[in-house]
Structure formats: structure tokens, C-alpha cells
PDB file of C-alpha atoms in Angstrom:
ATOM      1  CA  ASP A1275     -35.264-102.290  24.110  1.00  0.00           C
ATOM      2  CA  ALA A1276     -33.238-100.708  21.361  1.00  0.00           C
ATOM      3  CA  GLY A1277     -29.706 -99.809  22.264  1.00  0.00           C
ATOM      4  CA  VAL A1278     -27.646 -96.923  20.950  1.00  0.00           C
ATOM      5  CA  ILE A1279     -27.931 -96.866  17.179  1.00  0.00           C
ATOM      6  CA  GLN A1280     -25.126 -95.575  14.994  1.00  0.00           C
ATOM      7  CA  SER A1281     -24.858 -95.119  11.254  1.00  0.00           C
ATOM      8  CA  PRO A1282     -23.134 -95.795   9.014  1.00  0.00           C
ATOM      9  CA  ARG A1283     -21.363 -98.890  10.362  1.00  0.00           C
ATOM     10  CA  HIS A1284     -18.601 -98.519   7.817  1.00  0.00           C
ATOM     11  CA  GLU A1285     -17.529 -95.535   5.792  1.00  0.00           C
ATOM     12  CA  VAL A1286     -14.727 -95.361   3.255  1.00  0.00           C
ATOM     13  CA  THR A1287     -14.017 -91.953   1.817  1.00  0.00           C
ATOM     14  CA  GLU A1288     -11.271 -89.981   0.181  1.00  0.00           C
ATOM     15  CA  MET A1289      -9.217 -87.311   1.811  1.00  0.00           C
ATOM     16  CA  GLY A1290     -10.922 -83.947   1.700  1.00  0.00           C
ATOM     17  CA  GLN A1291     -14.459 -85.296   1.690  1.00  0.00           C
ATOM     18  CA  GLU A1292     -17.031 -84.472   4.331  1.00  0.00           C
ATOM     19  CA  VAL A1293     -18.038 -87.271   6.687  1.00  0.00           C
ATOM     20  CA  THR A1294     -21.159 -87.297   8.843  1.00  0.00           C
ATOM     21  CA  LEU A1295     -21.686 -89.895  11.547  1.00  0.00           C
ATOM     22  CA  ARG A1296     -25.053 -90.293  13.208  1.00  0.00           C
ATOM     23  CA  CYS A1297     -26.245 -91.502  16.570  1.00  0.00           C
ATOM     24  CA  LYS A1298     -29.562 -92.210  18.235  1.00  0.00           C
ATOM     25  CA  PRO A1299     -29.172 -92.601  22.016  1.00  0.00           C
ATOM     26  CA  ILE A1300     -31.254 -94.812  24.258  1.00  0.00           C
ATOM     27  CA  SER A1301     -34.589 -93.189  24.983  1.00  0.00           C
ATOM     28  CA  GLY A1302     -34.552 -91.431  28.356  1.00  0.00           C
ATOM     29  CA  HIS A1303     -30.788 -91.091  28.535  1.00  0.00           C
ATOM     30  CA  ASP A1304     -29.764 -87.482  29.018  1.00  0.00           C
ATOM     31  CA  TYR A1305     -26.029 -87.818  28.402  1.00  0.00           C
ATOM     32  CA  LEU A1306     -24.512 -88.505  25.003  1.00  0.00           C
ATOM     33  CA  PHE A1307     -20.825 -89.089  24.337  1.00  0.00           C
ATOM     34  CA  TRP A1308     -18.720 -89.323  21.192  1.00  0.00           C
ATOM     35  CA  TYR A1309     -15.526 -91.383  21.500  1.00  0.00           C
ATOM     36  CA  ARG A1310     -12.849 -92.265  18.975  1.00  0.00           C
ATOM     37  CA  GLN A1311     -10.840 -95.484  19.213  1.00  0.00           C
ATOM     38  CA  THR A1312      -7.500 -96.235  17.561  1.00  0.00           C
ATOM     39  CA  MET A1313      -4.885 -98.861  18.302  1.00  0.00           C
ATOM     40  CA  MET A1314      -2.328 -96.276  19.275  1.00  0.00           C
ATOM     41  CA  ARG A1315      -4.425 -93.948  21.425  1.00  0.00           C
ATOM     42  CA  GLY A1316      -7.199 -96.191  22.663  1.00  0.00           C
ATOM     43  CA  LEU A1317     -10.619 -94.767  23.437  1.00  0.00           C
ATOM     44  CA  GLU A1318     -10.630 -90.972  23.508  1.00  0.00           C
ATOM     45  CA  LEU A1319     -13.522 -88.770  24.510  1.00  0.00           C
ATOM     46  CA  LEU A1320     -14.218 -86.179  21.840  1.00  0.00           C
ATOM     47  CA  ILE A1321     -17.288 -84.379  23.183  1.00  0.00           C
ATOM     48  CA  TYR A1322     -20.281 -84.987  25.398  1.00  0.00           C
ATOM     49  CA  PHE A1323     -23.734 -83.501  25.776  1.00  0.00           C
ATOM     50  CA  ASN A1324     -26.134 -83.224  28.667  1.00  0.00           C
ATOM     51  CA  ASN A1325     -29.767 -82.558  27.795  1.00  0.00           C
ATOM     52  CA  ASN A1326     -28.683 -81.719  24.225  1.00  0.00           C
ATOM     53  CA  VAL A1327     -26.195 -79.065  25.401  1.00  0.00           C
ATOM     54  CA  PRO A1328     -22.470 -79.573  24.713  1.00  0.00           C
ATOM     55  CA  ILE A1329     -20.687 -79.735  28.064  1.00  0.00           C
ATOM     56  CA  ASP A1330     -17.091 -80.500  27.171  1.00  0.00           C
ATOM     57  CA  ASP A1331     -15.593 -80.450  23.682  1.00  0.00           C
ATOM     58  CA  SER A1332     -11.974 -80.273  24.777  1.00  0.00           C
ATOM     59  CA  GLY A1333     -11.281 -83.615  23.125  1.00  0.00           C
ATOM     60  CA  MET A1334     -12.277 -82.477  19.657  1.00  0.00           C
ATOM     61  CA  PRO A1335      -8.985 -82.621  17.752  1.00  0.00           C
ATOM     62  CA  GLU A1336      -9.379 -79.484  15.683  1.00  0.00           C
ATOM     63  CA  ASP A1337     -11.811 -77.239  13.864  1.00  0.00           C
ATOM     64  CA  ARG A1338     -12.412 -79.864  11.210  1.00  0.00           C
ATOM     65  CA  PHE A1339     -14.544 -81.723  13.759  1.00  0.00           C
ATOM     66  CA  SER A1340     -17.968 -80.547  14.848  1.00  0.00           C
ATOM     67  CA  ALA A1341     -20.837 -82.166  16.712  1.00  0.00           C
ATOM     68  CA  LYS A1342     -24.454 -81.292  17.178  1.00  0.00           C
ATOM     69  CA  MET A1343     -27.394 -82.598  19.139  1.00  0.00           C
ATOM     70  CA  PRO A1344     -30.536 -80.893  17.808  1.00  0.00           C
ATOM     71  CA  ASN A1345     -32.865 -82.986  19.958  1.00  0.00           C
ATOM     72  CA  ALA A1346     -32.821 -85.709  22.587  1.00  0.00           C
ATOM     73  CA  SER A1347     -32.916 -88.534  20.066  1.00  0.00           C
ATOM     74  CA  PHE A1348     -30.300 -87.533  17.519  1.00  0.00           C
ATOM     75  CA  SER A1349     -26.691 -86.403  17.313  1.00  0.00           C
ATOM     76  CA  THR A1350     -24.167 -85.986  14.510  1.00  0.00           C
ATOM     77  CA  LEU A1351     -20.401 -85.854  14.361  1.00  0.00           C
ATOM     78  CA  LYS A1352     -19.065 -84.183  11.264  1.00  0.00           C
ATOM     79  CA  ILE A1353     -15.533 -84.117   9.874  1.00  0.00           C
ATOM     80  CA  GLN A1354     -14.823 -81.604   7.130  1.00  0.00           C
ATOM     81  CA  PRO A1355     -12.426 -81.974   5.396  1.00  0.00           C
ATOM     82  CA  SER A1356     -11.452 -85.522   6.343  1.00  0.00           C
ATOM     83  CA  GLU A1357      -7.820 -86.653   6.505  1.00  0.00           C
ATOM     84  CA  PRO A1358      -6.239 -90.136   6.594  1.00  0.00           C
ATOM     85  CA  ARG A1359      -5.302 -89.658  10.272  1.00  0.00           C
ATOM     86  CA  ASP A1360      -9.016 -89.459  11.083  1.00  0.00           C
ATOM     87  CA  SER A1361      -9.339 -93.162  10.280  1.00  0.00           C
ATOM     88  CA  ALA A1362     -10.667 -94.817  13.440  1.00  0.00           C
ATOM     89  CA  VAL A1363     -13.740 -96.361  14.988  1.00  0.00           C
ATOM     90  CA  TYR A1364     -16.094 -93.707  16.284  1.00  0.00           C
ATOM     91  CA  PHE A1365     -18.367 -94.746  19.126  1.00  0.00           C
ATOM     92  CA  CYS A1366     -21.424 -93.003  20.400  1.00  0.00           C
ATOM     93  CA  ALA A1367     -22.530 -93.798  23.953  1.00  0.00           C
ATOM     94  CA  SER A1368     -25.353 -92.655  26.171  1.00  0.00           C
ATOM     95  CA  SER A1369     -26.114 -92.762  29.879  1.00  0.00           C
ATOM     96  CA  HIS A1370     -28.933 -91.792  32.189  1.00  0.00           C
ATOM     97  CA  GLY A1371     -26.627 -90.014  34.602  1.00  0.00           C
ATOM     98  CA  GLY A1372     -27.489 -92.283  37.506  1.00  0.00           C
ATOM     99  CA  LEU A1373     -24.327 -94.322  37.844  1.00  0.00           C
ATOM    100  CA  ALA A1374     -21.586 -92.065  36.553  1.00  0.00           C
ATOM    101  CA  GLY A1375     -19.523 -94.176  34.227  1.00  0.00           C
ATOM    102  CA  GLU A1376     -22.250 -96.598  33.166  1.00  0.00           C
ATOM    103  CA  LEU A1377     -22.106 -95.933  29.464  1.00  0.00           C
ATOM    104  CA  PHE A1378     -24.059 -97.819  26.834  1.00  0.00           C
ATOM    105  CA  PHE A1379     -22.129 -97.896  23.587  1.00  0.00           C
ATOM    106  CA  GLY A1380     -23.372 -98.178  20.047  1.00  0.00           C
ATOM    107  CA  GLU A1381     -21.739-100.634  17.682  1.00  0.00           C
ATOM    108  CA  GLY A1382     -19.462 -97.955  16.285  1.00  0.00           C
ATOM    109  CA  SER A1383     -18.774 -96.420  12.900  1.00  0.00           C
ATOM    110  CA  ARG A1384     -15.544 -97.572  11.285  1.00  0.00           C
ATOM    111  CA  LEU A1385     -14.145 -94.724   9.220  1.00  0.00           C
ATOM    112  CA  THR A1386     -11.410 -95.173   6.639  1.00  0.00           C
ATOM    113  CA  VAL A1387     -10.062 -92.089   4.911  1.00  0.00           C
ATOM    114  CA  LEU A1388      -7.920 -92.867   1.879  1.00  0.00           C
TER     115      LEU A1388
ATOM    116  CA  GLN B1304       2.113 -89.291  31.911  1.00  0.00           C
ATOM    117  CA  LYS B1305      -1.153 -90.764  30.699  1.00  0.00           C
ATOM    118  CA  GLU B1306      -4.121 -90.367  32.996  1.00  0.00           C
ATOM    119  CA  VAL B1307      -4.933 -94.091  32.975  1.00  0.00           C
ATOM    120  CA  GLU B1308      -2.275 -96.678  32.235  1.00  0.00           C
ATOM    121  CA  GLN B1309      -2.608-100.358  31.447  1.00  0.00           C
ATOM    122  CA  ASN B1310      -0.243-102.983  30.122  1.00  0.00           C
ATOM    123  CA  SER B1311      -1.351-103.722  26.575  1.00  0.00           C
ATOM    124  CA  GLY B1312      -0.604-107.436  26.858  1.00  0.00           C
ATOM    125  CA  PRO B1313      -1.494-109.884  25.622  1.00  0.00           C
ATOM    126  CA  LEU B1314      -1.923-111.606  28.945  1.00  0.00           C
ATOM    127  CA  SER B1315      -2.122-115.329  28.288  1.00  0.00           C
ATOM    128  CA  VAL B1316      -3.600-117.690  30.880  1.00  0.00           C
ATOM    129  CA  PRO B1317      -4.799-121.297  30.672  1.00  0.00           C
ATOM    130  CA  GLU B1318      -8.441-122.143  31.125  1.00  0.00           C
ATOM    131  CA  GLY B1319      -9.371-122.350  34.795  1.00  0.00           C
ATOM    132  CA  ALA B1320      -6.577-120.063  35.982  1.00  0.00           C
ATOM    133  CA  ILE B1321      -6.897-116.641  37.605  1.00  0.00           C
ATOM    134  CA  ALA B1322      -6.329-113.676  35.284  1.00  0.00           C
ATOM    135  CA  SER B1323      -5.086-110.499  36.942  1.00  0.00           C
ATOM    136  CA  LEU B1324      -5.457-107.215  35.087  1.00  0.00           C
ATOM    137  CA  ASN B1325      -3.959-104.021  36.449  1.00  0.00           C
ATOM    138  CA  CYS B1326      -4.453-100.303  35.993  1.00  0.00           C
ATOM    139  CA  THR B1327      -2.910 -97.163  37.472  1.00  0.00           C
ATOM    140  CA  TYR B1328      -4.309 -93.658  37.343  1.00  0.00           C
ATOM    141  CA  SER B1329      -2.811 -90.223  37.863  1.00  0.00           C
ATOM    142  CA  ASP B1330      -5.623 -88.083  39.319  1.00  0.00           C
ATOM    143  CA  ARG B1331      -5.685 -88.528  43.103  1.00  0.00           C
ATOM    144  CA  GLY B1332      -9.108 -86.917  43.228  1.00  0.00           C
ATOM    145  CA  SER B1333     -10.746 -89.665  41.165  1.00  0.00           C
ATOM    146  CA  GLN B1334     -13.552 -91.380  43.031  1.00  0.00           C
ATOM    147  CA  SER B1335     -15.075 -93.929  40.665  1.00  0.00           C
ATOM    148  CA  PHE B1336     -13.453 -96.699  38.675  1.00  0.00           C
ATOM    149  CA  PHE B1337     -14.817 -98.976  36.010  1.00  0.00           C
ATOM    150  CA  TRP B1338     -13.881-102.075  34.047  1.00  0.00           C
ATOM    151  CA  TYR B1339     -15.235-102.502  30.542  1.00  0.00           C
ATOM    152  CA  ARG B1340     -14.858-105.591  28.384  1.00  0.00           C
ATOM    153  CA  GLN B1341     -14.506-105.288  24.623  1.00  0.00           C
ATOM    154  CA  TYR B1342     -14.635-108.287  22.331  1.00  0.00           C
ATOM    155  CA  SER B1343     -12.821-107.983  19.026  1.00  0.00           C
ATOM    156  CA  GLY B1344     -14.826-105.874  16.608  1.00  0.00           C
ATOM    157  CA  LYS B1345     -17.469-105.065  19.208  1.00  0.00           C
ATOM    158  CA  SER B1346     -18.240-102.155  21.493  1.00  0.00           C
ATOM    159  CA  PRO B1347     -17.201-101.872  25.154  1.00  0.00           C
ATOM    160  CA  GLU B1348     -19.585-103.095  27.841  1.00  0.00           C
ATOM    161  CA  LEU B1349     -19.455-102.366  31.544  1.00  0.00           C
ATOM    162  CA  ILE B1350     -18.673-105.378  33.744  1.00  0.00           C
ATOM    163  CA  MET B1351     -17.609-103.931  37.102  1.00  0.00           C
ATOM    164  CA  PHE B1352     -17.383-100.669  39.001  1.00  0.00           C
ATOM    165  CA  ILE B1353     -15.836 -99.807  42.360  1.00  0.00           C
ATOM    166  CA  TYR B1354     -15.847 -96.710  44.541  1.00  0.00           C
ATOM    167  CA  SER B1355     -14.321 -97.759  47.846  1.00  0.00           C
ATOM    168  CA  ASN B1356     -10.926 -99.094  48.802  1.00  0.00           C
ATOM    169  CA  GLY B1357     -10.835-102.855  49.024  1.00  0.00           C
ATOM    170  CA  ASP B1358     -12.437-105.632  47.050  1.00  0.00           C
ATOM    171  CA  LYS B1359     -15.759-105.931  45.289  1.00  0.00           C
ATOM    172  CA  GLU B1360     -16.871-109.324  44.042  1.00  0.00           C
ATOM    173  CA  ASP B1361     -19.412-110.192  41.358  1.00  0.00           C
ATOM    174  CA  GLY B1362     -19.481-113.830  40.347  1.00  0.00           C
ATOM    175  CA  ARG B1363     -16.096-114.776  38.918  1.00  0.00           C
ATOM    176  CA  PHE B1364     -14.977-111.143  38.834  1.00  0.00           C
ATOM    177  CA  THR B1365     -13.320-109.206  41.648  1.00  0.00           C
ATOM    178  CA  ALA B1366     -12.390-105.549  41.388  1.00  0.00           C
ATOM    179  CA  GLN B1367      -9.755-104.220  43.757  1.00  0.00           C
ATOM    180  CA  LEU B1368      -9.058-100.568  44.544  1.00  0.00           C
ATOM    181  CA  ASN B1369      -6.168 -98.975  46.396  1.00  0.00           C
ATOM    182  CA  LYS B1370      -6.545 -95.201  46.301  1.00  0.00           C
ATOM    183  CA  ALA B1371      -3.323 -94.572  48.214  1.00  0.00           C
ATOM    184  CA  SER B1372      -1.371 -96.364  45.501  1.00  0.00           C
ATOM    185  CA  GLN B1373      -3.690 -95.127  42.722  1.00  0.00           C
ATOM    186  CA  TYR B1374      -4.144 -98.693  41.601  1.00  0.00           C
ATOM    187  CA  VAL B1375      -7.138-100.654  40.334  1.00  0.00           C
ATOM    188  CA  SER B1376      -7.184-104.300  39.395  1.00  0.00           C
ATOM    189  CA  LEU B1377      -9.580-106.887  38.024  1.00  0.00           C
ATOM    190  CA  LEU B1378      -9.309-110.550  38.892  1.00  0.00           C
ATOM    191  CA  ILE B1379     -11.093-113.156  36.822  1.00  0.00           C
ATOM    192  CA  ARG B1380     -11.316-116.533  38.540  1.00  0.00           C
ATOM    193  CA  ASP B1381     -11.772-119.793  36.651  1.00  0.00           C
ATOM    194  CA  SER B1382     -10.958-118.053  33.376  1.00  0.00           C
ATOM    195  CA  GLN B1383     -12.838-119.316  30.338  1.00  0.00           C
ATOM    196  CA  PRO B1384     -11.978-119.003  26.636  1.00  0.00           C
ATOM    197  CA  SER B1385     -15.061-116.778  26.366  1.00  0.00           C
ATOM    198  CA  ASP B1386     -13.286-114.285  28.644  1.00  0.00           C
ATOM    199  CA  SER B1387     -10.764-113.627  25.868  1.00  0.00           C
ATOM    200  CA  ALA B1388     -11.217-109.939  25.127  1.00  0.00           C
ATOM    201  CA  THR B1389      -9.670-106.556  25.757  1.00  0.00           C
ATOM    202  CA  TYR B1390     -10.333-105.145  29.224  1.00  0.00           C
ATOM    203  CA  LEU B1391     -10.516-101.378  29.521  1.00  0.00           C
ATOM    204  CA  CYS B1392      -9.971 -99.585  32.799  1.00  0.00           C
ATOM    205  CA  ALA B1393     -11.841 -96.280  33.093  1.00  0.00           C
ATOM    206  CA  VAL B1394     -11.741 -93.499  35.652  1.00  0.00           C
ATOM    207  CA  ASP B1395     -14.444 -90.938  36.294  1.00  0.00           C
ATOM    208  CA  THR B1396     -12.721 -87.553  36.323  1.00  0.00           C
ATOM    209  CA  GLY B1397     -15.904 -85.746  37.297  1.00  0.00           C
ATOM    210  CA  PHE B1398     -19.114 -84.557  35.644  1.00  0.00           C
ATOM    211  CA  GLN B1399     -19.796 -87.915  33.982  1.00  0.00           C
ATOM    212  CA  LYS B1400     -16.498 -87.721  32.094  1.00  0.00           C
ATOM    213  CA  LEU B1401     -14.718 -91.075  31.773  1.00  0.00           C
ATOM    214  CA  VAL B1402     -11.065 -91.452  30.801  1.00  0.00           C
ATOM    215  CA  PHE B1403     -10.135 -94.872  29.465  1.00  0.00           C
ATOM    216  CA  GLY B1404      -6.866 -96.745  29.447  1.00  0.00           C
ATOM    217  CA  THR B1405      -5.733 -98.323  26.200  1.00  0.00           C
ATOM    218  CA  GLY B1406      -6.760-101.745  27.446  1.00  0.00           C
ATOM    219  CA  THR B1407      -5.178-105.103  28.204  1.00  0.00           C
ATOM    220  CA  ARG B1408      -5.788-107.960  25.813  1.00  0.00           C
ATOM    221  CA  LEU B1409      -6.548-111.224  27.605  1.00  0.00           C
ATOM    222  CA  LEU B1410      -6.164-114.603  25.905  1.00  0.00           C
ATOM    223  CA  VAL B1411      -7.522-117.675  27.669  1.00  0.00           C
ATOM    224  CA  SER B1412      -6.368-120.912  26.094  1.00  0.00           C
ATOM    225  CA  PRO B1413      -8.410-124.128  26.363  1.00  0.00           C
TER     226      PRO B1413
END
């Protein structure tokens, strides 16, 4: 079975550019989460969806960040404009809502903003 | 105060020893607790979860929960070099929302 698929795996961009990260959750999972991981702050929840509806976006750092889930098999996280402090690994995870806390993570997208 | 706190380590133990990883949390209403393992450059994967006070054993892993003290721990018996990773403690704050600690790095030397 395919796991959570994220793209791109690595992205290097210049400050001010738009960045779009993509995620395909595991089929049948109705929760989708976007996390950001840095050495200093660890793994932070940015936003999560249930049945394609955003439930909690309180972790989104500011208006430069936006996320969408147009259907059950696709989600995007967009940063516009990007800044060097956005450099991090961005993980997408999905769950089926059975065991709360059993998240299946993608391999992550490593973002570097110069 | 952070919601979930862990010592960043590294915690160094020799092969075959018991590794003890600890975590404290701030929300007394939390009901579910999780341990994820993350190898360097990889994504986190769930290894244990616990809901009730006491111990829960799964192979070489034992999770311990003390809700009165707001304390969760993970014991790894007969530690192996392949256990070298960062261990993330996570707490379910409700509605499927997990809050993670910053993780403890474990190094098991042969």
C-alpha cells in the first residue's frame, strides 16, 4: 500500500518567492495534518483537515501561509512570499480517525529559503 | 511553559542496557499519550501509545504513565544500536490534535 506521498522532497528558493508543497494522503484516511519541524521548535502542527474541511489552523504562523484540501486525495501548503525563517522540514500526515494519535507521516519536504 | 517537555539529550547507553526516556506534559485533561521514533533524515513513526495509568509493554518497549504527576516515560530494554534515533513524546489534546515534544536523541553504542 502506498503511504503518504509528498512533493517536492527538497526545495531551494529565494526569499520572496512562492512555495507550494503537495501531499497525497493514504486512501481512506479522513484526517490530514501539516506539520513543520525545526531543530529549535521541534514538530509543530500548522493545520489539519477532517473530510477536506479545515478544522484548526491556529498553528499557521501568519497570513503568508495558506493550505487547501480540494478533495480527499490532495492537499497543498503554500507560502507566499517565502522568508528565510520558513526554512524547515514540512511533514504531511494522515490518519483514519480510529486511534487518535496514530499518524502516518510522509517523507517530508525540506525547504530552504535563501 | 511548553505543553510537552523532553530532555533533548543525547542519551547515551551501551548496547544491552535499558534506555529510559522521559516526558512531562502540562494539560491535566490529556487522555492519550504516544511515543514516536524518528531516525535521522526520516519521518516519525508510531511505536507505542498508552491511555491508562501504569505500564504497557510491547516487546522490548514499555510505556509508563502517571497522570497525577503528568509524566510519561518509555523504557527500551536490551538496547540495540538500531534503536539509535530521536524519540518524540506526543499528547492528544483533543479532536485528533497531537502536540509533540522536541524529542530526545538516543545513542546506543556497540
